[in-house]
Amino acid sequence: MHSSKPSGPTHSHGDDDALIRGLQKGDERAFSEVVENWSGMMLRLALSHVESRAVAEEVVQDAWLTVLRSLDRFERRSSLRTWVLGIVVNCARSRARTERRIVTTSSESGPVVDPVRFLPANHPRWPHHWAAEPTEWRTPEAELLVRETRSVILDAIDALPSTQREVVLLRDVEGLQSTEVCNILRITDTHQRVLLHRARSRVRNALERYFAATEAT
Amino acid sequence: MVTDLPELPCRELVELVTDYLEDRLSPIDRARFEAHLTECEACRTYLEQFRETIRVLGRLPEESLSPEAREALLTAFRGWSRL
Ligand SMILES: [Zn+2]
């Protein structure tokens, strides 16, 4: 599914030795290749904390400079990519703090689907079953990829609390495995799944609202 | 045997979809989840929409650094490696 992305999910520790040696030797090709492969992901992470693209690019640059400065001290307890992405998260969070962007932590309680969509607990026959059932999206999948739908999705991602946004971007948009995402963000697997589920649910809800409005006309 | 399991109503099922897809439900909850799906078309639709949402998220266009930022990084790298 993510095969088009060279930065793909299967980056292993094994590739790191040669890469680190290359960087330490000042091999420009090694550096520009890794910048090429990882910067999209880094930019996406930075954008989940700071408002403007220009600032996000600065965050990515700061992160790379931090990486180069600290490379000799990298202990290899994770893959290089995991470590680099963790540095981006730190840079982006501290930049967001200096910009006094409100840090939104997610409310991790409360239902992911509006309770009015379900029958009450005391319903004689179908307690807590759908009252307003989801209706099938008639939109063909190809159309889910057009610009308008994309902007619905991007707006929904933007509206997420930043902790949920980080997780859904890394897992679903960039296609990383859960263990790597937990290491980058320093969260437990359970917490990661809670954040991911809430984020995905909200994006689905946004698509549902959008299709209900467009398919009705 | 599945019929002996306590029912999993729709309202609870929607909370468990990611755990289901990530294969992190207990065997009992997984059985309840799947038993419910065979009975409930609305939840099958919900699950399919959830999967579709994930697929579409995975196909958003890639981000990339501006050429200027990339150039600035290469310049910084040259300076750094000469130290
Ligand atoms: Zn159901």
Tab-separated table of C-alpha atoms and ligand atoms in Angstrom:
chain	number	residue	atom	x	y	z
A	1	MET	CA	0.000	0.000	0.000
A	2	HIS	CA	2.805	2.372	0.821
A	3	SER	CA	5.234	0.924	-1.674
A	4	SER	CA	5.342	4.215	-3.540
A	5	LYS	CA	6.985	5.806	-0.549
A	6	PRO	CA	10.708	5.170	-0.529
A	7	SER	CA	10.825	6.002	3.147
A	8	GLY	CA	8.455	3.052	3.715
A	9	PRO	CA	7.788	1.196	6.909
A	10	THR	CA	10.551	-1.369	6.582
A	11	HIS	CA	13.575	0.636	7.542
A	12	SER	CA	15.807	-1.516	9.702
A	13	HIS	CA	18.736	-1.039	12.050
A	14	GLY	CA	20.848	-2.997	9.576
A	15	ASP	CA	20.855	-0.183	7.044
A	16	ASP	CA	22.000	2.263	9.663
A	17	ASP	CA	25.672	1.364	10.065
A	18	ALA	CA	26.601	2.259	6.514
A	19	LEU	CA	24.462	5.359	6.621
A	20	ILE	CA	25.923	6.643	9.876
A	21	ARG	CA	29.437	5.996	8.636
A	22	GLY	CA	28.619	7.845	5.417
A	23	LEU	CA	27.284	10.840	7.295
A	24	GLN	CA	30.270	10.904	9.612
A	25	LYS	CA	32.602	10.815	6.619
A	26	GLY	CA	30.778	13.782	5.092
A	27	ASP	CA	29.283	11.774	2.219
A	28	GLU	CA	26.967	14.285	0.581
A	29	ARG	CA	25.091	11.726	-1.426
A	30	ALA	CA	24.227	9.746	1.679
A	31	PHE	CA	23.000	12.899	3.357
A	32	SER	CA	20.897	14.188	0.474
A	33	GLU	CA	19.362	10.760	0.009
A	34	VAL	CA	18.292	10.501	3.617
A	35	VAL	CA	17.034	14.080	3.575
A	36	GLU	CA	15.029	13.194	0.473
A	37	ASN	CA	13.584	10.050	2.043
A	38	TRP	CA	12.698	11.301	5.490
A	39	SER	CA	12.015	15.009	5.171
A	40	GLY	CA	8.418	14.597	3.979
A	41	MET	CA	7.620	12.657	7.117
A	42	MET	CA	9.549	15.137	9.247
A	43	LEU	CA	7.723	18.039	7.676
A	44	ARG	CA	4.388	16.391	8.306
A	45	LEU	CA	5.294	15.882	11.974
A	46	ALA	CA	6.464	19.480	12.282
A	47	LEU	CA	3.256	20.709	10.663
A	48	SER	CA	1.273	18.893	13.291
A	49	HIS	CA	2.649	21.387	15.830
A	50	VAL	CA	3.302	24.665	14.078
A	51	GLU	CA	0.943	26.688	11.977
A	52	SER	CA	2.927	27.768	8.975
A	53	ARG	CA	4.805	25.817	6.394
A	54	ALA	CA	7.764	28.159	6.606
A	55	VAL	CA	8.135	27.524	10.328
A	56	ALA	CA	7.710	23.781	9.797
A	57	GLU	CA	10.565	23.836	7.294
A	58	GLU	CA	12.709	25.640	9.860
A	59	VAL	CA	11.845	22.980	12.408
A	60	VAL	CA	12.949	20.272	9.993
A	61	GLN	CA	16.213	22.105	9.352
A	62	ASP	CA	16.811	22.588	13.089
A	63	ALA	CA	16.136	18.913	13.606
A	64	TRP	CA	18.663	17.882	10.953
A	65	LEU	CA	21.285	20.160	12.475
A	66	THR	CA	20.602	18.638	15.888
A	67	VAL	CA	20.930	15.191	14.324
A	68	LEU	CA	24.313	16.030	12.818
A	69	ARG	CA	25.570	17.592	16.037
A	70	SER	CA	24.522	14.614	18.132
A	71	LEU	CA	25.283	11.806	15.703
A	72	ASP	CA	28.424	10.724	17.549
A	73	ARG	CA	26.385	10.315	20.703
A	74	PHE	CA	23.609	8.269	19.059
A	75	GLU	CA	23.428	5.069	21.090
A	76	ARG	CA	21.539	2.962	18.557
A	77	ARG	CA	18.895	1.759	20.940
A	78	SER	CA	16.475	2.426	18.097
A	79	SER	CA	16.833	2.760	14.365
A	80	LEU	CA	18.351	5.991	13.098
A	81	ARG	CA	15.022	6.990	11.565
A	82	THR	CA	13.176	6.526	14.851
A	83	TRP	CA	15.777	8.655	16.602
A	84	VAL	CA	15.645	11.369	13.943
A	85	LEU	CA	11.846	11.512	14.051
A	86	GLY	CA	11.951	11.727	17.845
A	87	ILE	CA	14.223	14.757	17.502
A	88	VAL	CA	11.739	16.351	15.108
A	89	VAL	CA	8.974	15.871	17.662
A	90	ASN	CA	11.089	17.581	20.341
A	91	CYS	CA	12.043	20.473	18.074
A	92	ALA	CA	8.460	20.932	16.897
A	93	ARG	CA	7.023	20.828	20.410
A	94	SER	CA	9.457	23.362	21.779
A	95	ARG	CA	8.887	25.602	18.771
A	96	ALA	CA	5.141	25.372	19.365
A	97	ARG	CA	5.726	26.390	22.980
A	98	THR	CA	7.710	29.487	22.043
A	99	GLU	CA	5.009	30.420	19.569
A	100	ARG	CA	2.563	29.971	22.418
A	101	ARG	CA	0.425	27.755	20.323
A	102	ILE	CA	-2.095	26.204	22.562
A	103	VAL	CA	-1.056	22.649	23.223
A	104	THR	CA	-4.107	20.541	22.736
A	105	THR	CA	-4.139	17.316	24.584
A	106	SER	CA	-6.815	14.953	23.569
A	107	SER	CA	-9.795	14.082	25.611
A	108	GLU	CA	-9.476	10.363	25.786
A	109	SER	CA	-12.854	9.664	27.188
A	110	GLY	CA	-16.222	10.089	25.637
A	111	PRO	CA	-17.657	8.084	22.776
A	112	VAL	CA	-16.155	8.198	19.280
A	113	VAL	CA	-19.587	8.207	17.672
A	114	ASP	CA	-22.252	10.676	18.790
A	115	PRO	CA	-24.474	8.812	21.333
A	116	VAL	CA	-27.621	10.179	19.686
A	117	ARG	CA	-26.873	7.780	16.843
A	118	PHE	CA	-27.738	4.856	19.128
A	119	LEU	CA	-30.886	3.573	20.793
A	120	PRO	CA	-31.061	3.985	24.575
A	121	ALA	CA	-29.878	1.325	27.018
A	122	ASN	CA	-33.446	0.612	28.059
A	123	HIS	CA	-34.686	-0.074	24.553
A	124	PRO	CA	-36.830	-3.248	24.841
A	125	ARG	CA	-35.386	-5.014	21.845
A	126	TRP	CA	-32.198	-3.343	20.624
A	127	PRO	CA	-30.431	-1.529	23.471
A	128	HIS	CA	-27.406	0.433	22.198
A	129	HIS	CA	-27.923	-0.571	18.601
A	130	TRP	CA	-27.879	1.957	15.801
A	131	ALA	CA	-30.819	4.339	15.717
A	132	ALA	CA	-29.393	6.280	12.778
A	133	GLU	CA	-27.422	3.668	10.872
A	134	PRO	CA	-24.418	4.604	8.809
A	135	THR	CA	-25.400	4.543	5.176
A	136	GLU	CA	-23.068	3.153	2.599
A	137	TRP	CA	-20.897	5.717	0.868
A	138	ARG	CA	-21.900	5.636	-2.753
A	139	THR	CA	-18.797	7.561	-3.653
A	140	PRO	CA	-16.384	5.278	-5.495
A	141	GLU	CA	-12.980	4.995	-3.878
A	142	ALA	CA	-11.273	6.778	-6.759
A	143	GLU	CA	-13.334	9.810	-5.916
A	144	LEU	CA	-12.147	9.707	-2.335
A	145	LEU	CA	-8.815	10.804	-3.725
A	146	VAL	CA	-9.972	13.947	-5.475
A	147	ARG	CA	-8.945	17.306	-4.147
A	148	GLU	CA	-12.149	18.203	-2.400
A	149	THR	CA	-12.263	15.024	-0.365
A	150	ARG	CA	-8.615	15.395	0.453
A	151	SER	CA	-9.225	18.802	1.877
A	152	VAL	CA	-12.029	17.382	4.034
A	153	ILE	CA	-9.551	14.839	5.370
A	154	LEU	CA	-6.778	17.375	5.867
A	155	ASP	CA	-9.143	19.730	7.689
A	156	ALA	CA	-10.273	16.869	9.916
A	157	ILE	CA	-6.630	16.056	10.715
A	158	ASP	CA	-5.950	19.726	11.438
A	159	ALA	CA	-8.824	19.842	13.881
A	160	LEU	CA	-7.447	16.928	15.924
A	161	PRO	CA	-5.638	17.404	19.228
A	162	SER	CA	-1.930	17.339	18.413
A	163	THR	CA	-1.266	14.034	20.203
A	164	GLN	CA	-3.853	12.298	18.013
A	165	ARG	CA	-2.579	14.077	14.938
A	166	GLU	CA	0.983	12.850	15.471
A	167	VAL	CA	-0.154	9.262	15.756
A	168	VAL	CA	-2.490	9.193	12.769
A	169	LEU	CA	0.059	10.944	10.559
A	170	LEU	CA	2.800	8.501	11.430
A	171	ARG	CA	0.659	5.368	11.381
A	172	ASP	CA	-1.874	5.865	8.611
A	173	VAL	CA	-0.506	8.645	6.446
A	174	GLU	CA	3.165	7.630	6.572
A	175	GLY	CA	2.533	3.951	7.167
A	176	LEU	CA	4.915	3.314	10.078
A	177	GLN	CA	4.524	0.305	12.374
A	178	SER	CA	3.075	0.769	15.834
A	179	THR	CA	6.318	-0.112	17.638
A	180	GLU	CA	8.244	2.592	15.818
A	181	VAL	CA	5.514	5.160	16.476
A	182	CYS	CA	5.532	4.288	20.194
A	183	ASN	CA	9.300	4.759	20.265
A	184	ILE	CA	9.210	8.074	18.431
A	185	LEU	CA	6.493	9.526	20.618
A	186	ARG	CA	7.492	7.684	23.809
A	187	ILE	CA	4.042	6.372	24.497
A	188	THR	CA	2.764	2.927	25.341
A	189	ASP	CA	1.196	0.716	22.721
A	190	THR	CA	-2.176	0.920	24.461
A	191	HIS	CA	-2.088	4.706	24.534
A	192	GLN	CA	-1.054	4.774	20.905
A	193	ARG	CA	-4.061	2.670	19.926
A	194	VAL	CA	-6.431	4.902	21.899
A	195	LEU	CA	-5.093	8.006	20.136
A	196	LEU	CA	-5.158	6.310	16.743
A	197	HIS	CA	-8.699	5.086	17.197
A	198	ARG	CA	-9.984	8.491	18.216
A	199	ALA	CA	-8.221	10.155	15.297
A	200	ARG	CA	-9.479	7.650	12.711
A	201	SER	CA	-13.002	7.865	14.099
A	202	ARG	CA	-13.026	11.627	13.782
A	203	VAL	CA	-11.764	11.508	10.211
A	204	ARG	CA	-14.440	8.934	9.357
A	205	ASN	CA	-17.076	11.137	10.984
A	206	ALA	CA	-15.907	14.097	8.905
A	207	LEU	CA	-16.133	12.055	5.698
A	208	GLU	CA	-19.577	10.833	6.686
A	209	ARG	CA	-20.814	14.384	7.230
A	210	TYR	CA	-19.300	15.459	3.947
A	211	PHE	CA	-20.850	12.611	1.952
A	212	ALA	CA	-24.213	13.053	3.634
A	213	ALA	CA	-24.195	16.641	2.452
A	214	THR	CA	-22.954	16.013	-1.083
A	215	GLU	CA	-24.745	12.759	-1.853
A	216	ALA	CA	-28.067	14.189	-0.724
A	217	THR	CA	-28.013	16.810	-3.446
B	1	MET	CA	-21.012	-21.614	21.330
B	2	VAL	CA	-20.807	-18.123	20.010
B	3	THR	CA	-24.435	-17.702	21.073
B	4	ASP	CA	-23.416	-18.071	24.725
B	5	LEU	CA	-21.309	-14.942	24.561
B	6	PRO	CA	-22.700	-11.741	26.005
B	7	GLU	CA	-23.848	-9.499	23.197
B	8	LEU	CA	-21.688	-6.671	21.944
B	9	PRO	CA	-24.042	-3.866	20.948
B	10	CYS	CA	-23.260	-1.481	18.083
B	11	ARG	CA	-22.440	1.355	20.441
B	12	GLU	CA	-19.651	-0.671	22.040
B	13	LEU	CA	-18.442	-2.155	18.785
B	14	VAL	CA	-17.548	1.232	17.313
B	15	GLU	CA	-15.156	1.799	20.224
B	16	LEU	CA	-13.244	-1.400	19.439
B	17	VAL	CA	-12.649	-1.144	15.715
B	18	THR	CA	-8.969	-0.188	15.859
B	19	ASP	CA	-8.226	-2.840	18.475
B	20	TYR	CA	-9.970	-5.306	16.174
B	21	LEU	CA	-8.024	-4.229	13.097
B	22	GLU	CA	-4.745	-4.280	15.035
B	23	ASP	CA	-5.595	-7.722	16.349
B	24	ARG	CA	-5.466	-6.599	19.959
B	25	LEU	CA	-8.844	-7.853	21.166
B	26	SER	CA	-9.018	-10.732	23.607
B	27	PRO	CA	-10.238	-13.964	21.962
B	28	ILE	CA	-13.615	-13.551	23.663
B	29	ASP	CA	-14.078	-9.955	22.543
B	30	ARG	CA	-12.943	-10.863	19.072
B	31	ALA	CA	-15.573	-13.604	18.927
B	32	ARG	CA	-18.233	-11.178	20.182
B	33	PHE	CA	-17.114	-8.595	17.639
B	34	GLU	CA	-17.280	-11.035	14.747
B	35	ALA	CA	-20.545	-12.582	15.907
B	36	HIS	CA	-22.093	-9.139	15.947
B	37	LEU	CA	-20.800	-8.355	12.468
B	38	THR	CA	-22.439	-11.406	10.958
B	39	GLU	CA	-25.767	-10.200	12.362
B	40	CYS	CA	-25.530	-6.465	11.778
B	41	GLU	CA	-25.283	-4.882	8.371
B	42	ALA	CA	-24.958	-1.355	9.783
B	43	CYS	CA	-21.819	-2.306	11.693
B	44	ARG	CA	-20.416	-4.033	8.614
B	45	THR	CA	-20.923	-0.763	6.760
B	46	TYR	CA	-19.288	1.130	9.615
B	47	LEU	CA	-16.272	-1.180	9.588
B	48	GLU	CA	-15.923	-0.864	5.818
B	49	GLN	CA	-16.034	2.931	6.064
B	50	PHE	CA	-13.415	2.820	8.783
B	51	ARG	CA	-11.139	0.726	6.566
B	52	GLU	CA	-11.777	3.033	3.649
B	53	THR	CA	-10.829	6.002	5.818
B	54	ILE	CA	-7.523	4.328	6.672
B	55	ARG	CA	-6.841	3.514	3.011
B	56	VAL	CA	-7.501	7.076	1.951
B	57	LEU	CA	-5.285	8.440	4.737
B	58	GLY	CA	-2.500	6.258	3.355
B	59	ARG	CA	-2.841	7.821	-0.057
B	60	LEU	CA	-2.567	11.481	0.764
B	61	PRO	CA	0.078	13.201	-1.339
B	62	GLU	CA	3.574	13.231	0.106
B	63	GLU	CA	5.004	16.322	1.703
B	64	SER	CA	8.398	17.536	0.611
B	65	LEU	CA	10.837	20.200	1.627
B	66	SER	CA	11.185	23.252	-0.564
B	67	PRO	CA	14.278	23.234	-2.802
B	68	GLU	CA	15.616	26.230	-0.829
B	69	ALA	CA	15.389	24.387	2.472
B	70	ARG	CA	17.057	21.336	0.967
B	71	GLU	CA	19.826	23.476	-0.463
B	72	ALA	CA	20.342	25.185	2.895
B	73	LEU	CA	20.639	21.772	4.544
B	74	LEU	CA	23.265	20.592	2.070
B	75	THR	CA	25.256	23.744	2.645
B	76	ALA	CA	25.039	23.210	6.393
B	77	PHE	CA	26.137	19.597	5.922
B	78	ARG	CA	29.201	20.628	3.933
B	79	GLY	CA	30.145	23.096	6.653
B	80	TRP	CA	29.574	20.503	9.352
B	81	SER	CA	31.547	17.708	7.706
B	82	ARG	CA	34.541	19.959	7.160
B	83	LEU	CA	34.841	20.615	10.905
C	1	ZN	ZN	-24.259	-3.357	14.955
